[in-house]
Coordinates of C-alpha atoms and ligand atoms in Angstrom, one line a residue:
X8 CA 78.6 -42.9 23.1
X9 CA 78.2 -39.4 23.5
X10 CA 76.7 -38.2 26.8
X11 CA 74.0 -35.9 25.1
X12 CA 73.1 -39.8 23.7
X13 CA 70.1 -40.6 25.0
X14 CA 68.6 -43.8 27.3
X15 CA 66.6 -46.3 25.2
X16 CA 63.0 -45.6 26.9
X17 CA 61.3 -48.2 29.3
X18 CA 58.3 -48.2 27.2
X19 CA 56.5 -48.7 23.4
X20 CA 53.9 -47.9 21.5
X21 CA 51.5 -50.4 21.8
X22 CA 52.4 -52.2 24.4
X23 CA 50.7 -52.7 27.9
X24 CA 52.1 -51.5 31.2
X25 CA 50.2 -51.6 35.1
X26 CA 50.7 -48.4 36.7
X27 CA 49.7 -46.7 39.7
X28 CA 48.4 -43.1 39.2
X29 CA 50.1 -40.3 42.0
X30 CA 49.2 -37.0 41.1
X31 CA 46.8 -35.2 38.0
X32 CA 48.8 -33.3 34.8
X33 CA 47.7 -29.6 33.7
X34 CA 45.0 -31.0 32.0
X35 CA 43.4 -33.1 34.2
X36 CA 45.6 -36.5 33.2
X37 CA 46.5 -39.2 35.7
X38 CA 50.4 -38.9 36.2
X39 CA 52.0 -42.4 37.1
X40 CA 55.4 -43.7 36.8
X41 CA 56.8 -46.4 35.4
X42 CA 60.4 -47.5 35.5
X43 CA 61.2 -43.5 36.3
X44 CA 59.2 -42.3 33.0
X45 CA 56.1 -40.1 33.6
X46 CA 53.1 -41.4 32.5
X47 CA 49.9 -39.2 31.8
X48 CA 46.9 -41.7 31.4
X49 CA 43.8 -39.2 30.7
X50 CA 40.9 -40.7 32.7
X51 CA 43.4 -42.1 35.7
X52 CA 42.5 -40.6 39.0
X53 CA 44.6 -40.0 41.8
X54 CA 44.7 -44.1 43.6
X55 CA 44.2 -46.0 41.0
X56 CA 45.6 -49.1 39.5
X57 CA 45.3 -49.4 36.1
X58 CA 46.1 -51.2 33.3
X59 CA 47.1 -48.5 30.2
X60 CA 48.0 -48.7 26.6
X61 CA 51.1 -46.8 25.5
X62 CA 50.8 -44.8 22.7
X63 CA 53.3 -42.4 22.3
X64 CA 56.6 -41.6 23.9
X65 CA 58.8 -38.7 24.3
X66 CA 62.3 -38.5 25.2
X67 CA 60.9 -37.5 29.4
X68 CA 57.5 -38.9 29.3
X69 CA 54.5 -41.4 27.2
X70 CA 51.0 -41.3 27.0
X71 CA 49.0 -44.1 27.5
X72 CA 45.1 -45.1 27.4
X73 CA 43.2 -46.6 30.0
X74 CA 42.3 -49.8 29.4
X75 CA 41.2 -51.4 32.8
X76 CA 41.1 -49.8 36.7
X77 CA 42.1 -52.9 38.0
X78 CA 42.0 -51.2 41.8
X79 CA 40.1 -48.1 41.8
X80 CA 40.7 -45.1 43.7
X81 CA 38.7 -44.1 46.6
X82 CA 37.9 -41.2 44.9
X83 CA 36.8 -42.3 42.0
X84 CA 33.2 -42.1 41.0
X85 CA 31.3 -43.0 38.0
X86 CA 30.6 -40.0 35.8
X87 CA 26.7 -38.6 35.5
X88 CA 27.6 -37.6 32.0
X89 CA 27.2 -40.3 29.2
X90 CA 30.1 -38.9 27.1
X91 CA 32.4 -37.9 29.9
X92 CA 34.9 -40.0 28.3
X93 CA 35.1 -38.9 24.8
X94 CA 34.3 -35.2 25.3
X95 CA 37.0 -33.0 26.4
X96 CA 34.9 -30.4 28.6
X97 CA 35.2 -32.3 32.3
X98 CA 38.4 -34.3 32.4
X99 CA 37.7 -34.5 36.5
X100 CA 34.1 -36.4 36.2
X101 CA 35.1 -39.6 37.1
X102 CA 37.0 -37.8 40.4
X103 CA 35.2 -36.8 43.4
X104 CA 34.3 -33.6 43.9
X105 CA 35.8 -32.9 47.2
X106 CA 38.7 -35.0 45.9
X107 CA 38.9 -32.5 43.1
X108 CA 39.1 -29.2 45.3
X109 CA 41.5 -31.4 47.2
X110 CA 43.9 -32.1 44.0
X111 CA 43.4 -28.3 42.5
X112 CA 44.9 -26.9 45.7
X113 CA 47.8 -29.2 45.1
X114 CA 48.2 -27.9 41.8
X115 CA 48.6 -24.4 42.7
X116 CA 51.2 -25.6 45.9
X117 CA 53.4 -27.3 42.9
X118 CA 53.6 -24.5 40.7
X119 CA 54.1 -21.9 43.4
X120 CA 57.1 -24.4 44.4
X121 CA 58.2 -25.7 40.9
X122 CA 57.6 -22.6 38.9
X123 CA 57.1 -19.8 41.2
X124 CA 60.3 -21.1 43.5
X125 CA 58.2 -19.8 46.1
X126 CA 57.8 -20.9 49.7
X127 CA 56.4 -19.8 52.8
X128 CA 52.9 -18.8 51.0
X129 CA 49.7 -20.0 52.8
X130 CA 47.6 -21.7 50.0
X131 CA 43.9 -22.0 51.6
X132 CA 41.9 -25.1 51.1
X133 CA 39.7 -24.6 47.7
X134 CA 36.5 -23.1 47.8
X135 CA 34.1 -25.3 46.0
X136 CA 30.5 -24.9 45.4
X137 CA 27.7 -27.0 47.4
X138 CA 25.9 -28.0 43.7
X139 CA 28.6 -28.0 41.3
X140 CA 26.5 -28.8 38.1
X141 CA 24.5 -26.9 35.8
X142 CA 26.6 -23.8 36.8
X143 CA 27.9 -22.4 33.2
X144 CA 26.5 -19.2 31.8
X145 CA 28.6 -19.4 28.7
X146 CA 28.8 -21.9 26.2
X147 CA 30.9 -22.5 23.3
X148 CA 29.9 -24.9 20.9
X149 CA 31.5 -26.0 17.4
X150 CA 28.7 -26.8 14.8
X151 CA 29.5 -29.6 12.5
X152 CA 27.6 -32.2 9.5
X153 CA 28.2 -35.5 9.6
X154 CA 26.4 -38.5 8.5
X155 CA 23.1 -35.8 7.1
X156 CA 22.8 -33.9 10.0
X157 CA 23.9 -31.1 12.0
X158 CA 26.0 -31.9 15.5
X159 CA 27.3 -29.5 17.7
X160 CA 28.7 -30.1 21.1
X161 CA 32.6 -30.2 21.8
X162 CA 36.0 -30.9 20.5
X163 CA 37.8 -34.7 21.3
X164 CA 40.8 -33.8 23.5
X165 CA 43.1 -32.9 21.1
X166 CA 40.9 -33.5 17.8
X167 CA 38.4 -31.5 15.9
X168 CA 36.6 -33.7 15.8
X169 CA 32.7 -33.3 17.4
X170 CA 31.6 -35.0 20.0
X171 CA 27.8 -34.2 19.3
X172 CA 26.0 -33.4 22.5
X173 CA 22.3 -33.6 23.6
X174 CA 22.9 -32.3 27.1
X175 CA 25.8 -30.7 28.7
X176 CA 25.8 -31.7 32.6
X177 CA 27.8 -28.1 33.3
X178 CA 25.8 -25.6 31.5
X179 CA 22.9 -23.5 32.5
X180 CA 19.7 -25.6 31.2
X181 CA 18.6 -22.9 28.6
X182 CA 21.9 -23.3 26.6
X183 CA 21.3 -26.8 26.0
X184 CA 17.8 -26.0 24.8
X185 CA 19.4 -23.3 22.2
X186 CA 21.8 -25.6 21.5
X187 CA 19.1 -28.3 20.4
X188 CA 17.3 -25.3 18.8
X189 CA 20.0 -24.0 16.6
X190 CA 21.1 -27.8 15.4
X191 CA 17.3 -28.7 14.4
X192 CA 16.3 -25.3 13.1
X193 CA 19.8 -25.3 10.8
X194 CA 19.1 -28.5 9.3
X195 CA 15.3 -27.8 8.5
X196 CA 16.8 -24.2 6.5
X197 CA 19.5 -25.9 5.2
X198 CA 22.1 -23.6 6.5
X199 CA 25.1 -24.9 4.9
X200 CA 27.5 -26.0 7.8
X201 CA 31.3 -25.0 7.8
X202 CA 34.2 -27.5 6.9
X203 CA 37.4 -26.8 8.6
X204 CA 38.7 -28.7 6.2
X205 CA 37.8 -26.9 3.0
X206 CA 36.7 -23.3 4.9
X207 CA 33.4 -23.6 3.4
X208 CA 29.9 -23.3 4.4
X209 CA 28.6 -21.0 6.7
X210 CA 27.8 -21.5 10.2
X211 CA 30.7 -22.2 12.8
X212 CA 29.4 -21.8 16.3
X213 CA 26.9 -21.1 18.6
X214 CA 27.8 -19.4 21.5
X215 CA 24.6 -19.0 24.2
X216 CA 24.8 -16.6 27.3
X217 CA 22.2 -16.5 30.4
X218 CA 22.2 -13.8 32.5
X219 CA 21.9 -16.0 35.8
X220 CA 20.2 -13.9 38.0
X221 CA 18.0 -12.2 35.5
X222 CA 17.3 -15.1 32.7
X223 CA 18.0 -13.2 30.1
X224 CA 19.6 -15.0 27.1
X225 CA 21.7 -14.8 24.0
X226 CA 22.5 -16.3 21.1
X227 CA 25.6 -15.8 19.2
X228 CA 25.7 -17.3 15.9
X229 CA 29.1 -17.7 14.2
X230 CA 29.5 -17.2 10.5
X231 CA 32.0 -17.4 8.0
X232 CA 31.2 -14.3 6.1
X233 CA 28.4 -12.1 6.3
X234 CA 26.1 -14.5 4.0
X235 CA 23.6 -15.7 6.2
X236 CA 21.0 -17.9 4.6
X237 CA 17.4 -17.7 6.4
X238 CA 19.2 -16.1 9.7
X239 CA 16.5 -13.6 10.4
X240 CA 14.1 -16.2 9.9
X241 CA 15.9 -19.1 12.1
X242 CA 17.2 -15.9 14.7
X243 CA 12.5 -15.1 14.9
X244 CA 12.0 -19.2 15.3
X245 CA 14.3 -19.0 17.8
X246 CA 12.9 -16.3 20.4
X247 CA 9.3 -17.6 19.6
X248 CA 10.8 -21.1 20.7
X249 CA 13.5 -20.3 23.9
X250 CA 11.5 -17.3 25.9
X251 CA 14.6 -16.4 28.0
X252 CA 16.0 -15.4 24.7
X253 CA 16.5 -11.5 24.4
X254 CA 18.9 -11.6 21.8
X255 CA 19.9 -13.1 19.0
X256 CA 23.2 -12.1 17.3
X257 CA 24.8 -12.9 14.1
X258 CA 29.0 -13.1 14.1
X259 CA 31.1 -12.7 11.5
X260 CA 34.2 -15.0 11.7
X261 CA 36.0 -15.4 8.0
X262 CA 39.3 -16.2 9.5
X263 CA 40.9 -19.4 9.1
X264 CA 41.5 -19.5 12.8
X265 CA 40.8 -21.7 16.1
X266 CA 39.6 -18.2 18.0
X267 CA 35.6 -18.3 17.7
X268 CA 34.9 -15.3 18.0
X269 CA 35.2 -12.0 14.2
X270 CA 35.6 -8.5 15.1
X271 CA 32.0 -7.7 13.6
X272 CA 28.4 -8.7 15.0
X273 CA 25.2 -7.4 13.6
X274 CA 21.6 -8.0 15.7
X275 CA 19.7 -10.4 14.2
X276 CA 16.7 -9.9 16.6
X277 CA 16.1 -8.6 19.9
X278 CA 18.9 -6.7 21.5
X279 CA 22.3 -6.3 21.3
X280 CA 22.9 -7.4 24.7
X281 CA 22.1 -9.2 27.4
X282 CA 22.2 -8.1 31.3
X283 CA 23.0 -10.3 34.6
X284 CA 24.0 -9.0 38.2
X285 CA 26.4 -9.9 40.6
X286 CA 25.9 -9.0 44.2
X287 CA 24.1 -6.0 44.0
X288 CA 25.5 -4.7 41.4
X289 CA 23.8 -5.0 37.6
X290 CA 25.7 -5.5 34.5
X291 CA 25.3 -5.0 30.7
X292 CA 27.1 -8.1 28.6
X293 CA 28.0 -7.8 24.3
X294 CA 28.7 -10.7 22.9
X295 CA 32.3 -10.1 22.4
X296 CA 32.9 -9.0 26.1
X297 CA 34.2 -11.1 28.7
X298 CA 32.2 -12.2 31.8
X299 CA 33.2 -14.3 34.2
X300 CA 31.4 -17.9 33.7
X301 CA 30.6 -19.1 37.1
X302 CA 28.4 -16.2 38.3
X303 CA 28.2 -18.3 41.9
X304 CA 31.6 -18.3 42.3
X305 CA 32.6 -14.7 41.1
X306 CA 30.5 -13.8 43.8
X307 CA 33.0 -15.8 46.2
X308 CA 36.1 -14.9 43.9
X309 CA 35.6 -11.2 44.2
X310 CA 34.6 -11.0 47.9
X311 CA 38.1 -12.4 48.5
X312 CA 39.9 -10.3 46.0
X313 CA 37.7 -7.5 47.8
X314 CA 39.3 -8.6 51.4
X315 CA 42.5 -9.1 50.1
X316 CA 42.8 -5.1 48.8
X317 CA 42.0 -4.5 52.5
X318 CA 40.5 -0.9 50.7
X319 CA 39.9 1.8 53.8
X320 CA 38.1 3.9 51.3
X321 CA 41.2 6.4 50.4
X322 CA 43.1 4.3 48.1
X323 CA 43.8 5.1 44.5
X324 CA 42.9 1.4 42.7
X325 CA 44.1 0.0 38.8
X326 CA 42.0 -2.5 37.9
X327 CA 44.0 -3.9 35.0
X328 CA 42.2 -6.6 32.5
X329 CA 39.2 -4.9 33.6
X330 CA 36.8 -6.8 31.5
X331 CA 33.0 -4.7 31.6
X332 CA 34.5 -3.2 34.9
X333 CA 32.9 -6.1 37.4
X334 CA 35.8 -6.2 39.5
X335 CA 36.4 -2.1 39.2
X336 CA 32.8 -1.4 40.5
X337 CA 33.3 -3.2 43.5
X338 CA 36.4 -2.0 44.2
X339 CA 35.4 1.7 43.6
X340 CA 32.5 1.9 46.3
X341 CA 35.5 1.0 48.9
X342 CA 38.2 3.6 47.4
X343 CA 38.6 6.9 46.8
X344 CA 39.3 6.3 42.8
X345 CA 39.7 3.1 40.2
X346 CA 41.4 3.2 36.8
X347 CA 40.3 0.1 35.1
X348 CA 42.2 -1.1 31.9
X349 CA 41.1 -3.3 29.2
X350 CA 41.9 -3.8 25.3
X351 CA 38.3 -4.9 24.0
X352 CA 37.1 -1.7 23.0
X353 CA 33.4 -3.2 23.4
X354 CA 34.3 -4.4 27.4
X355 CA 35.5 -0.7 27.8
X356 CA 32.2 0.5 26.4
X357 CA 30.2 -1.7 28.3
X358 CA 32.2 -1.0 31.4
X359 CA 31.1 3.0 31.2
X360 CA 27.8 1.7 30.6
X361 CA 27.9 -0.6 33.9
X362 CA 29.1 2.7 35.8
X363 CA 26.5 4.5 35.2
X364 CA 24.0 1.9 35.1
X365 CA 25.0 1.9 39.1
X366 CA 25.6 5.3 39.6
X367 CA 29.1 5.0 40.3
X368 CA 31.3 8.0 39.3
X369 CA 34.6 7.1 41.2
X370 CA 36.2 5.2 38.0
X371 CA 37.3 6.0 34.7
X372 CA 38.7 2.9 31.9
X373 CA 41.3 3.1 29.6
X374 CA 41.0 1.0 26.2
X375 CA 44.2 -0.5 25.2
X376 CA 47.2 -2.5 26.2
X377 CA 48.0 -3.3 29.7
X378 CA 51.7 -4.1 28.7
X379 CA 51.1 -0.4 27.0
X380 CA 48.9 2.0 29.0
X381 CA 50.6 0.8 32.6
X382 CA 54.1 1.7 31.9
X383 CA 52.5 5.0 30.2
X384 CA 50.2 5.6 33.4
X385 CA 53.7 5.1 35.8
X386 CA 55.4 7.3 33.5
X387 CA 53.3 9.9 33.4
X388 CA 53.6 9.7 37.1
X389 CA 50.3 7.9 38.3
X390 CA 50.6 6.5 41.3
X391 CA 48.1 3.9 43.0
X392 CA 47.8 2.2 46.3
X393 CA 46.6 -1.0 45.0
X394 CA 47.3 -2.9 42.1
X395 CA 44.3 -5.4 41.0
X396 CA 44.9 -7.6 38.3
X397 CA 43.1 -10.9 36.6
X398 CA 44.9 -11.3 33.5
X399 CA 44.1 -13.7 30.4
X400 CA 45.8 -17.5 30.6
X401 CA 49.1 -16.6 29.4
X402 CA 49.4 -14.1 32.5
X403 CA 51.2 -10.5 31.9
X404 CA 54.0 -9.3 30.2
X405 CA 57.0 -8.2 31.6
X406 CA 56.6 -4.2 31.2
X407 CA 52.6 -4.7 33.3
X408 CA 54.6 -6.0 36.3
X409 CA 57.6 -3.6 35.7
X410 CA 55.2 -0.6 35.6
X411 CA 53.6 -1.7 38.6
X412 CA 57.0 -1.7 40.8
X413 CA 57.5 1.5 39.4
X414 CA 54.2 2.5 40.8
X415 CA 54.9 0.7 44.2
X416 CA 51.4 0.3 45.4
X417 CA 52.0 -1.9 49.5
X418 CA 49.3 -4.3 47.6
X419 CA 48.9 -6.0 44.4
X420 CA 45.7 -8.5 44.1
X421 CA 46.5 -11.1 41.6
X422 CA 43.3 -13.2 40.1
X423 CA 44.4 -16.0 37.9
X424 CA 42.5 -18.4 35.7
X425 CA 46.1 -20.1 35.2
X426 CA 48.1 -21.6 38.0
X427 CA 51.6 -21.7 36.0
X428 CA 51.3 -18.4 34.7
X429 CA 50.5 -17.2 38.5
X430 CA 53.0 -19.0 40.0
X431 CA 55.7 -17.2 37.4
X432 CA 54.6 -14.2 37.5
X433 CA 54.2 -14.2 41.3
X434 CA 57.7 -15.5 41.0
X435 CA 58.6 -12.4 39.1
X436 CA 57.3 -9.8 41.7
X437 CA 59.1 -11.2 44.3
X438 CA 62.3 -10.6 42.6
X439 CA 61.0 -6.6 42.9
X440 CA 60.3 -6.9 46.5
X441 CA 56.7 -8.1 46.5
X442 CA 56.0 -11.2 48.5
X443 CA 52.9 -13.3 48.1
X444 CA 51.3 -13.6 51.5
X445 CA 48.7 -16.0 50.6
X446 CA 46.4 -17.4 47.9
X447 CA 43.0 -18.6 47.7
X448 CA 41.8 -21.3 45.4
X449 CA 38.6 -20.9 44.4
X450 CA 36.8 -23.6 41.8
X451 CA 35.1 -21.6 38.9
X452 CA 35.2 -24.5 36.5
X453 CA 34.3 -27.6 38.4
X454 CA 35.1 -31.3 37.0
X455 CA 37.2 -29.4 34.8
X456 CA 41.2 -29.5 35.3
X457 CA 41.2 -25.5 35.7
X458 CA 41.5 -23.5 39.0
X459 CA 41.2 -20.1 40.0
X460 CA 43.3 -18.4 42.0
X461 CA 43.2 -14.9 44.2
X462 CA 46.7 -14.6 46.1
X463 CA 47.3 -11.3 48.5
X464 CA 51.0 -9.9 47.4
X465 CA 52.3 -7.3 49.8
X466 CA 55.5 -5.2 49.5
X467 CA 58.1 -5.9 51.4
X468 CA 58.7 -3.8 54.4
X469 CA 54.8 -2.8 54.4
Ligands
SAM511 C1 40.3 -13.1 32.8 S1 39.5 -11.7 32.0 C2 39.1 -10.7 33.4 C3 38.0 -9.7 33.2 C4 37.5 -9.1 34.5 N1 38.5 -8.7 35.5 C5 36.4 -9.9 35.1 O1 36.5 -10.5 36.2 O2 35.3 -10.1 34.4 C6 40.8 -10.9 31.2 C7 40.5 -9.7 30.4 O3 41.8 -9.1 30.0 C8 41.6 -8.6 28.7 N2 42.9 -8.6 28.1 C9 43.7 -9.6 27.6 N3 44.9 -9.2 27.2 C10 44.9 -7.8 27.5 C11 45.9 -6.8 27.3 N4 47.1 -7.1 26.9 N5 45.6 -5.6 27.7 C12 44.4 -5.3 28.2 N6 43.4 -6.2 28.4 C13 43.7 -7.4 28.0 C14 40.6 -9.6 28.0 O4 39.9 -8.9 27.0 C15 39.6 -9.9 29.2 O5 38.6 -9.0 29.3

């Protein structure tokens, strides 16, 4: 026997196994072990005893389903949502919630250990919010047909397949009502529905955004071409029905593709935007742009990312994955100057917009790559003080952080919606001399598995 050969796992398909969970997976699984395999068991919480179904086994680790909590965790609560179990959005809601901000903060110490191979960094307790329900502005929502009607709601973990939703418990209470409102009026039009399957039909999603602080609405309605039957009419019943709604736009999506979201939009009533503020500042939003979804919580997310540039008001700043310039705005009434960076060429436009919307004159964005236009900027000799970044899930690519040790600013301000991809790339600087101080947890996405992260990097000998 060969030593690559490898040992006959402990468990089966099928077959039924007691475990004890320990810890939660990336996605918001139980982990257990049993006879040295990892177990995920979606729906476990930290404490429990359960009873679990196996139903598929790798060479280092098995799923399994829950099919009894013989000894329930102390944490464990019952979920308010009546399809917490079969809907992917909150994996957490049977957790908690001070057990959840407990268990995120964990997950960011194990990957700034684990993947980061980082030690010595102060990670803060999480920041949670006092009413964490309701709290979405953003919703995403796939539109299906099934048994002669419309559904929309979410996808099973894992699946395509809808779980059709009446009421989400996260999202802000006029999204549910277009939701209901775009299900009932596409059925009475007949708006033929899309089939993943075939790549037929017509609509796809329906995406609804709510200005939290100034109730303004949208409503973004997918399509797989530009054919759409009775939108006008649907987009008018709509903003007759849903006051808060100021727009209503029509998205063109005729990819075969998971991403939501085509390159072209057209207004099918109303605006072509919506606007929200945060702090004291005012922002325009498009419907392609990115806005952070917890407005609650940005407020806490960027007064630390605020403290942690520790700006004196003579600092040159690079915002990079600007977004509609949120972050950059703050930043520039504490700094001399801020260069914001940002590839959707809509986000750029709408981040001049928010400049002048606030009268600030201090910054100036840059459509394009970050992995492009910051080794470009270093080259050409720009230097800045502090480095703010807050990039996509993946994290950045390896020229963004060479380009910023080129620039050696004594600070870099890392945001992340990802605690692997921090932890690496945090891992990454400090192989060019910049050590991560500390990092604050803060929970944008609660009952969800996700964390958000703001962690304070210094160069060394600053
Ligand atoms: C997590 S969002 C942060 C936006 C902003 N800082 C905020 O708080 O609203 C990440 C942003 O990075 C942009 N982005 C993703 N990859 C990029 C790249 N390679 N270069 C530039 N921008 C990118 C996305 O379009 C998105 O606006």
């Amino acid at each position: 026997m060969s030593m690559q050969e490898t040992v006959k796992p402990p468990v089966r398909p099928g077959q039924e196994i007691e475990v004890t969970v320990h810890g939660l997976g990336s996605s918001g699984e139980g982990v257990a072990r049993y006879e040295g395999l990892t177990i995920f068991v979606p729906g476990g919480a930290p404490g429990d005893r359960l009873l679990a179904r196996v139903q598929e086994v790798k060479r280092n680790y098995a799923r399994a389903a829950l099919v009894q909590v013989l000894e329930p965790s102390p944490d464990r609560v019952t979920p308010v949502c009546p399809v917490a179990g079969e809907c992917g959005g909150c994996p957490l809601q049977h957790i908690a919630y001070e057990a959840q901000l407990r268990l995120k903060r964990q997950q960011v110490v194990d990957a700034l250990e684990r993947l980061g191979k980082l030690s010595g960094v102060t990670v803060h307790p999480t920041l949670g919010m006092a009413e964490p329900w309701e709290y979405r502005n953003k919703a995403q929502f796939p539109v299906g047909w099934r048994a002669g009607r419309v559904i929309a709601g979410f996808f099973a973990p894992g699946t395509h397949r809808i779980v059709d939703i009446e009421r989400c418990a996260i999202q802000h209470p006029v999204a549910n009502r277009i939701l209901a409102a775009v299900k009932e009026l596409a059925g009475r039009y007949g708006v033929p529905i899309y089939d993943e399957g075939t790549h037929t039909g017509v609509l796809r999603h329906v995406l609804a955004r709510v200005g939290r602080r100034t109730g303004e609405a949208m409503a973004v309605l997918v399509t797989n071409g530009p054919e759409f039957p009775h939108g006008r009419t649907i987009a008018r019943e709509l903003m007759a029905r849903i006051p808060e709604l100021v727009s209503v736009v029509q998205n063109i999506n005729p990819v075969r593709t998971n991403v939501v979201l085509g390159r072209e939009s057209r207004v099918l009533a109303g605006r072509d935007s919506i606007t929200d503020s945060i702090g004291d500042l005012e922002f325009s939003i498009s419907p392609v742009s990115f806005f952070q979804v917890n407005p609650a919580q940005t407020e806490v997310l960027y007064g630390k990312a605020l403290e942690y540039a520790g700006l004196t008001g003579s600092e040159t700043v690079i915002d990079l994955y600007c977004g509609i310039g949120t972050i950059s705005l703050f930043l520039a009434r504490q700094c001399r100057e801020v260069i914001g960076i940002e590839w959707v060429e809509e986000a750029v436009e709408d981040a001049w917009e928010n400049a002048a919307r606030n009268g600030i004159r201090n910054v100036r964005f840059i459509a394009g790559d970050a992995a492009v236009e910051m080794p470009r900027l270093a080259a050409e000799g720009v230097r800045a003080d502090v480095v703010v970044l807050d990039p996509p899930r993946k994290g950045c690519e390896e020229p963004v952080l060479q380009a910023i040790a080129q620039m050696a600013p004594r600070r870099v301000v890392y945001v992340s919606c990802n605690a692997a991809s921090l932890a690496r790339d945090l891992g990454r600087l400090a192989g060019m001399g910049y050590r991560t101080v500390e990092v604050q947890p803060v929970d944008m996405f609660p009952h969800t598995a996700h964390v958000e992260c703001v962690a304070r990097v210094e160069r060394e000998g600053t």
